[in-house]
mmCIF file of C-alpha atoms and ligand atoms in Angstrom:
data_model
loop_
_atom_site.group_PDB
_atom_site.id
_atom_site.type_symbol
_atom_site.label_atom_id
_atom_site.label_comp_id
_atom_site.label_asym_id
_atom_site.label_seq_id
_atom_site.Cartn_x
_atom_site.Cartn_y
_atom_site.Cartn_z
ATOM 1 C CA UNK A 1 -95.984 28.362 9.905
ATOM 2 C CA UNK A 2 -92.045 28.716 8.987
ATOM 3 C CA UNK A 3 -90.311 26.582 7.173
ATOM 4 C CA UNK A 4 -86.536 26.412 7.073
ATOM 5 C CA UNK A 5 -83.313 24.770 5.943
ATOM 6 C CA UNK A 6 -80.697 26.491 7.481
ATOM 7 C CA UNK A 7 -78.703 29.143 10.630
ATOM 8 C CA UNK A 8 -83.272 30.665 10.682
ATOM 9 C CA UNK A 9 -81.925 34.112 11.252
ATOM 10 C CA UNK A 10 -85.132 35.007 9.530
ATOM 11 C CA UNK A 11 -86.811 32.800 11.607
ATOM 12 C CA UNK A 12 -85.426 34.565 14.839
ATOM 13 C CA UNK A 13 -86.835 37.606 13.599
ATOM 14 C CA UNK A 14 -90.264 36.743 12.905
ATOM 15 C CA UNK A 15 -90.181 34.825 16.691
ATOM 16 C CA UNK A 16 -88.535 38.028 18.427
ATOM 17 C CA UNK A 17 -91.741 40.090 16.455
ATOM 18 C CA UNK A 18 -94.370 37.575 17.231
ATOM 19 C CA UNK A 19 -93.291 37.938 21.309
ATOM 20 C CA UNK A 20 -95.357 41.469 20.909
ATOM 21 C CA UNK A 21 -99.014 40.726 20.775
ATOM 22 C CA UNK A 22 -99.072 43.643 18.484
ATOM 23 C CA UNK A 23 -97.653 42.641 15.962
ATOM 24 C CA UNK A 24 -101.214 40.240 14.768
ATOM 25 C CA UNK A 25 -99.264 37.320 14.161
ATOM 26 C CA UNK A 26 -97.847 33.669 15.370
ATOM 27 C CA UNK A 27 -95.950 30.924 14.489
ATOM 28 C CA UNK A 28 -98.154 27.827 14.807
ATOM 29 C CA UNK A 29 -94.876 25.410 13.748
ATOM 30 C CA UNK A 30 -91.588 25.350 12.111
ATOM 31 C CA UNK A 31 -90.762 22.927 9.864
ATOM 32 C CA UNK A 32 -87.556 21.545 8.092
ATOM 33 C CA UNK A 33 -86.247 19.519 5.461
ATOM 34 C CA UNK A 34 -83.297 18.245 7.251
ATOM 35 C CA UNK A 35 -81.939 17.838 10.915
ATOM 36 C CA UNK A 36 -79.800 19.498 12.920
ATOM 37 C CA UNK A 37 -80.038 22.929 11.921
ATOM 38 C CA UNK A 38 -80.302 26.115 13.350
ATOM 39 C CA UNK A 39 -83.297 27.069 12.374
ATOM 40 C CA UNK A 40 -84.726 24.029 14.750
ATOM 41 C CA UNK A 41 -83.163 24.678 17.484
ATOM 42 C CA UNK A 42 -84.349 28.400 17.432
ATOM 43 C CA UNK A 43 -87.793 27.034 17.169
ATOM 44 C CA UNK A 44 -87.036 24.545 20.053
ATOM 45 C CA UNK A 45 -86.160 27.143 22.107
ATOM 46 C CA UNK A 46 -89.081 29.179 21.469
ATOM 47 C CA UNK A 47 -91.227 26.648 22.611
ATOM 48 C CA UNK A 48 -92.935 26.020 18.756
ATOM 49 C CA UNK A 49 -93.339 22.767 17.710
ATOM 50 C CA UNK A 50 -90.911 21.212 15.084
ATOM 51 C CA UNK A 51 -90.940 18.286 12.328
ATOM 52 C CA UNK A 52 -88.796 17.445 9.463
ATOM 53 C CA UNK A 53 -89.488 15.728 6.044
ATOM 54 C CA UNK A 54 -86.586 14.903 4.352
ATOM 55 C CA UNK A 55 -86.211 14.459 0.858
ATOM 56 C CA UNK A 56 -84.314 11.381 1.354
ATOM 57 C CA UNK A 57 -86.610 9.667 3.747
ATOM 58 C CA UNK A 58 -89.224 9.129 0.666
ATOM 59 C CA UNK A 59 -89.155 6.737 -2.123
ATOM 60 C CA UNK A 60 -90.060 9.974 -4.697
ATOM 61 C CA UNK A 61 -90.005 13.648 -4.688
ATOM 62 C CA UNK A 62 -93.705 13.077 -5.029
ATOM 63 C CA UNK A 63 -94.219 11.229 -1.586
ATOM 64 C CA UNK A 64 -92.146 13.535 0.152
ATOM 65 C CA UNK A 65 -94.914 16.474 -1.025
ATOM 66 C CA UNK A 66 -97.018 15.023 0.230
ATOM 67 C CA UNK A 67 -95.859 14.066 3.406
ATOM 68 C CA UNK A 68 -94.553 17.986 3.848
ATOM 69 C CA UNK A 69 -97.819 19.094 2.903
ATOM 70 C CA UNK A 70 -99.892 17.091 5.352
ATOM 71 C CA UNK A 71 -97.666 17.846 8.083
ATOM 72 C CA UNK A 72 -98.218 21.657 7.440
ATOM 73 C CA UNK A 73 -102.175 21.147 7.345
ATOM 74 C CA UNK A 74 -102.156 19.647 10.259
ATOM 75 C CA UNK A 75 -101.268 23.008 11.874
ATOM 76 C CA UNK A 76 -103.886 24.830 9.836
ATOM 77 C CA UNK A 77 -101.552 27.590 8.789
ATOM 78 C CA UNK A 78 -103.405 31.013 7.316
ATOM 79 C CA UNK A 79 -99.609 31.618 5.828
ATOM 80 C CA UNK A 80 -96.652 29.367 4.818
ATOM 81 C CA UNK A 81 -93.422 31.557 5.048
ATOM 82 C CA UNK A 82 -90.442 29.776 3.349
ATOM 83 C CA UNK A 83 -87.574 31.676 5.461
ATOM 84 C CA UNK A 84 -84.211 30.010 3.647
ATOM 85 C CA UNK A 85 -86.034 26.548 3.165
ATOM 86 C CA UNK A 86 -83.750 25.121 0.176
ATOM 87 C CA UNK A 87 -86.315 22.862 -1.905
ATOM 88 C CA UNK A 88 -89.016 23.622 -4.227
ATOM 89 C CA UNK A 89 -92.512 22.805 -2.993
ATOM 90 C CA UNK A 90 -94.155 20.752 -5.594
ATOM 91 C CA UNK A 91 -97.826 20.274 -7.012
ATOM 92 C CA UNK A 92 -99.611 19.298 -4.153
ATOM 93 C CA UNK A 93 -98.113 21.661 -1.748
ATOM 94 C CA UNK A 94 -99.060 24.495 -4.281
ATOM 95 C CA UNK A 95 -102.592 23.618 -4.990
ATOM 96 C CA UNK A 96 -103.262 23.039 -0.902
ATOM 97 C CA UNK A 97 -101.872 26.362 -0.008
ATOM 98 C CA UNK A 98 -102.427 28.433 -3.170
ATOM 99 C CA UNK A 99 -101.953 31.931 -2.818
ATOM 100 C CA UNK A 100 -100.784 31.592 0.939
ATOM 101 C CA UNK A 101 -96.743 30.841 0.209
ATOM 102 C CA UNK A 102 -94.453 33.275 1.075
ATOM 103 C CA UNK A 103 -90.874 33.069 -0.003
ATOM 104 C CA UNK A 104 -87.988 35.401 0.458
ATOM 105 C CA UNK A 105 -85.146 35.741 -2.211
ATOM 106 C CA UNK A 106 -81.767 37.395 -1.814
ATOM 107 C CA UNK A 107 -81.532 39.145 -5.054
ATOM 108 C CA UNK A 108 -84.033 41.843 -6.356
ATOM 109 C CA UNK A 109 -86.604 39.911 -8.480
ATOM 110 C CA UNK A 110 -86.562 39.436 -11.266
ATOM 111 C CA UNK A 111 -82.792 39.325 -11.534
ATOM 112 C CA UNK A 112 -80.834 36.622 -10.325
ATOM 113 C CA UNK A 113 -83.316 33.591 -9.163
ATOM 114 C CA UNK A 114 -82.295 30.797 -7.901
ATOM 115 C CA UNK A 115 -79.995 29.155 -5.262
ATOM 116 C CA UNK A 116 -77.237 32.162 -5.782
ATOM 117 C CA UNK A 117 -78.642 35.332 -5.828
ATOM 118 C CA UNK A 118 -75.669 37.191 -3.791
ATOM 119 C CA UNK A 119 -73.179 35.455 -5.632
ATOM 120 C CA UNK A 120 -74.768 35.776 -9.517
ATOM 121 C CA UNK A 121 -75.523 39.634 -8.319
ATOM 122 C CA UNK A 122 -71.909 39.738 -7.748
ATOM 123 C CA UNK A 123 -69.960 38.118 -10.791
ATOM 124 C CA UNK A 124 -72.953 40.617 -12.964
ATOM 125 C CA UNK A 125 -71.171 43.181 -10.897
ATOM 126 C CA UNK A 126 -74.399 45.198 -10.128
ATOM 127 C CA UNK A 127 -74.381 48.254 -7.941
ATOM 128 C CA UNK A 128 -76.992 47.729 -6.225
ATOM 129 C CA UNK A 129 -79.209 44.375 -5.371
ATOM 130 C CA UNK A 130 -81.365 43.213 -2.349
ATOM 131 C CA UNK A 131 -84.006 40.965 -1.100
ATOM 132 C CA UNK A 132 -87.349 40.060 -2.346
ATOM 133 C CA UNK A 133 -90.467 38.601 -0.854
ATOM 134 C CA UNK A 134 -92.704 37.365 -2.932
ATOM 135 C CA UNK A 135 -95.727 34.537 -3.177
ATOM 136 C CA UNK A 136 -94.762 30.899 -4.209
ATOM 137 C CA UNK A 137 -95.762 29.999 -7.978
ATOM 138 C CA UNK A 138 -94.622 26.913 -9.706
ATOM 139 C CA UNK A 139 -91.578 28.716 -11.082
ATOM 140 C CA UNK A 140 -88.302 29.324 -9.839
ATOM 141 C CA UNK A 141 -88.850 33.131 -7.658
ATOM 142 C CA UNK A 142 -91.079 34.405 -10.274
ATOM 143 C CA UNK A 143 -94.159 34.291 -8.152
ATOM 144 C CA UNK A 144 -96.078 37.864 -7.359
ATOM 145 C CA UNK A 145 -93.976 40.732 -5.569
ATOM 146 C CA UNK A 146 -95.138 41.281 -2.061
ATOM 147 C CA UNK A 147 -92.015 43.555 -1.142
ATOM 148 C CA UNK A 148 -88.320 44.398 -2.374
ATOM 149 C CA UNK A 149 -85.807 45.981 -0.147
ATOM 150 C CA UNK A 150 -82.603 47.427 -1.895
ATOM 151 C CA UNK A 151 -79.149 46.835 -0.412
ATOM 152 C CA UNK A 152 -75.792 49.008 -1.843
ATOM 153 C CA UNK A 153 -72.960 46.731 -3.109
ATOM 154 C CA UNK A 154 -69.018 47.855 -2.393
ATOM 155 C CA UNK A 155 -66.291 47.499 -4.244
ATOM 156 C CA UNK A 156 -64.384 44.884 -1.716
ATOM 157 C CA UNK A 157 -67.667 42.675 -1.458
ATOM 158 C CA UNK A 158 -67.127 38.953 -1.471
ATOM 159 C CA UNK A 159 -70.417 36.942 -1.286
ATOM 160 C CA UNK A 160 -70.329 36.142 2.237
ATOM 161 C CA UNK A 161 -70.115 40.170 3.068
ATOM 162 C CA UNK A 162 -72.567 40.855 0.561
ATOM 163 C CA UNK A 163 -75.057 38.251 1.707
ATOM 164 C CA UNK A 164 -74.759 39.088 5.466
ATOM 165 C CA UNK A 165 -75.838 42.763 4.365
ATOM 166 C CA UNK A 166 -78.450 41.257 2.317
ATOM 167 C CA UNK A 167 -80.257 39.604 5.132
ATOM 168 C CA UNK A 168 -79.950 42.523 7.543
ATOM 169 C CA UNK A 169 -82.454 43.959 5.306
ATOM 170 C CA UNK A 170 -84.115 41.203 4.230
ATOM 171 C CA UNK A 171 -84.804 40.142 8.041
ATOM 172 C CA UNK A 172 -86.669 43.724 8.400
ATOM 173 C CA UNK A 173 -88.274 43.332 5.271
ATOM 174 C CA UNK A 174 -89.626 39.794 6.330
ATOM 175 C CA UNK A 175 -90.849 40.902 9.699
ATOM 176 C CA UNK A 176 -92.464 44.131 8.424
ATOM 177 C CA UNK A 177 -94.535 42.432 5.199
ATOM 178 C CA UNK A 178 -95.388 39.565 6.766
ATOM 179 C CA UNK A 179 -96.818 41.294 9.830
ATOM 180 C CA UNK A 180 -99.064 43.262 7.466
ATOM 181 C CA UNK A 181 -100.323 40.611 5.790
ATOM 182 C CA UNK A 182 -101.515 38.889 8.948
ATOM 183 C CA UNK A 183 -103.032 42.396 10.205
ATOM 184 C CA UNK A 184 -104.541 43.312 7.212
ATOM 185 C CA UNK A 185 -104.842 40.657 4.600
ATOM 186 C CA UNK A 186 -103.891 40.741 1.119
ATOM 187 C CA UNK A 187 -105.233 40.006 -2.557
ATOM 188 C CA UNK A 188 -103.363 39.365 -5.907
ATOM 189 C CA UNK A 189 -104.855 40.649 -8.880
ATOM 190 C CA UNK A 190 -102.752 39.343 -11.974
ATOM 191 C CA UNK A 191 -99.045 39.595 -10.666
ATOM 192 C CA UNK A 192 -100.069 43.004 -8.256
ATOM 193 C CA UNK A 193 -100.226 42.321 -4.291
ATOM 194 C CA UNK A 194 -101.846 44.594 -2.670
ATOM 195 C CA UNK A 195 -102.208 44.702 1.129
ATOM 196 C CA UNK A 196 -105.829 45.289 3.032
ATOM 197 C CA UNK A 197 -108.718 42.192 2.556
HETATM 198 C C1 GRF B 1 -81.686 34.046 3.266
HETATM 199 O O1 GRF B 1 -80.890 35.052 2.680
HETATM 200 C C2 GRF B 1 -82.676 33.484 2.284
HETATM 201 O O2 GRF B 1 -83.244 34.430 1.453
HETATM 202 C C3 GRF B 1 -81.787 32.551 1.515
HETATM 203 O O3 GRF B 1 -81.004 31.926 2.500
HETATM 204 C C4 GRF B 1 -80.868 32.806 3.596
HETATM 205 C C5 GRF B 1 -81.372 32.096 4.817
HETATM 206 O O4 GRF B 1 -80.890 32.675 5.979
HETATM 207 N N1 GRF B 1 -82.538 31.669 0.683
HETATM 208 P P1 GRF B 1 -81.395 32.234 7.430
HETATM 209 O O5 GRF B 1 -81.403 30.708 7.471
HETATM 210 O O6 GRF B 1 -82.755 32.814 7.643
HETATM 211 O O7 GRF B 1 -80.365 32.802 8.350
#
């Protein structure tokens, strides 16, 4: 299961990896938290099923948890990978899929969290930053480190450049770690995730 906001280049690679039976995995659904994206219409061409829960559609931020998290049971996920999906899951979400939430970050964790990672990287004017996949606490990317991939920042950077280098890695990074922990499981003792059952 995939959820998205956004272009789903991250998406596209997990669906390009899942054609090979090899590579353990599949993508059961891919949901959204707004229309017209993307990231749907990757998934539509695919030939995965699709929903979307918006935010606005529900009377609370509450409901709308809820609502997202039954329409993810009902596809009996074994993992939830947020691939660029722009909210925060909330309480219920967490507690029905503890431990099974991935989420990738474009900034190397702990540094920059949040909705600008690229950009914050930038103005700190770090050398070096990256992506970061990690699993889904109650905090803003703070949860467990599954995998960090480093990315080189140059002197003419703007955000745009350095986020589109970002995600080059980040895609491999994605389609790598989350292939191993479908193959061979994982566990998370304290904040260390270590691959194999
Ligand atoms: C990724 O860099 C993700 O980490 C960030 O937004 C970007 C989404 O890209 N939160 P895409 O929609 O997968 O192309």
């Amino acid at each position: 299961m995939v959820l998205v906001s956004g272009a789903g280049t991250n998406l596209q690679a997990l669906i390009d990896a899942c054609a090979d039976p090899a590579y353990g995995a599949g993508i059961v659904a891919v949901g959204a938290d707004r229309e017209d994206i993307e990231g749907l219409a990757r998934a539509e061409r695919a030939g995965i099923p699709t929903f979307v829960r918006q935010v606005s559609q529900f009377t609370s931020r509450e409901h709308w948890d809820h609502a997202l998290t039954d329409s993810v049971k009902a596809f009996d996920p074994d993992i939830v990978v947020l691939a660029g999906f722009m909210k925060l899951v909330g309480e219920d979400f967490l507690a029905t899929f503890a431990g099974r939430v991935v989420n990738t970050h474009p900034a190397l964790s702990p540094s920059f969290p949040g909705m600008h990672g690229p950009a914050d990287a930038l103005a700190h004017g770090v050398k070096v930053t990256g992506a970061t996949l990690f699993v889904v606490d109650d905090g803003v990317d703070t949860g467990p480190i599954i995998a960090q991939t480093a990315v080189p920042v140059q002197d003419d950077d703007d955000v745009e450049s350095l986020h589109e280098r970002i995600k080059v890695a980040e895609r491999k990074m994605l389609v790598d770690t989350v292939g191993r922990l479908a193959r061979e499981g994982f566990t998370i003792t304290d904040r260390l995730v270590r691959f194999g059952g």
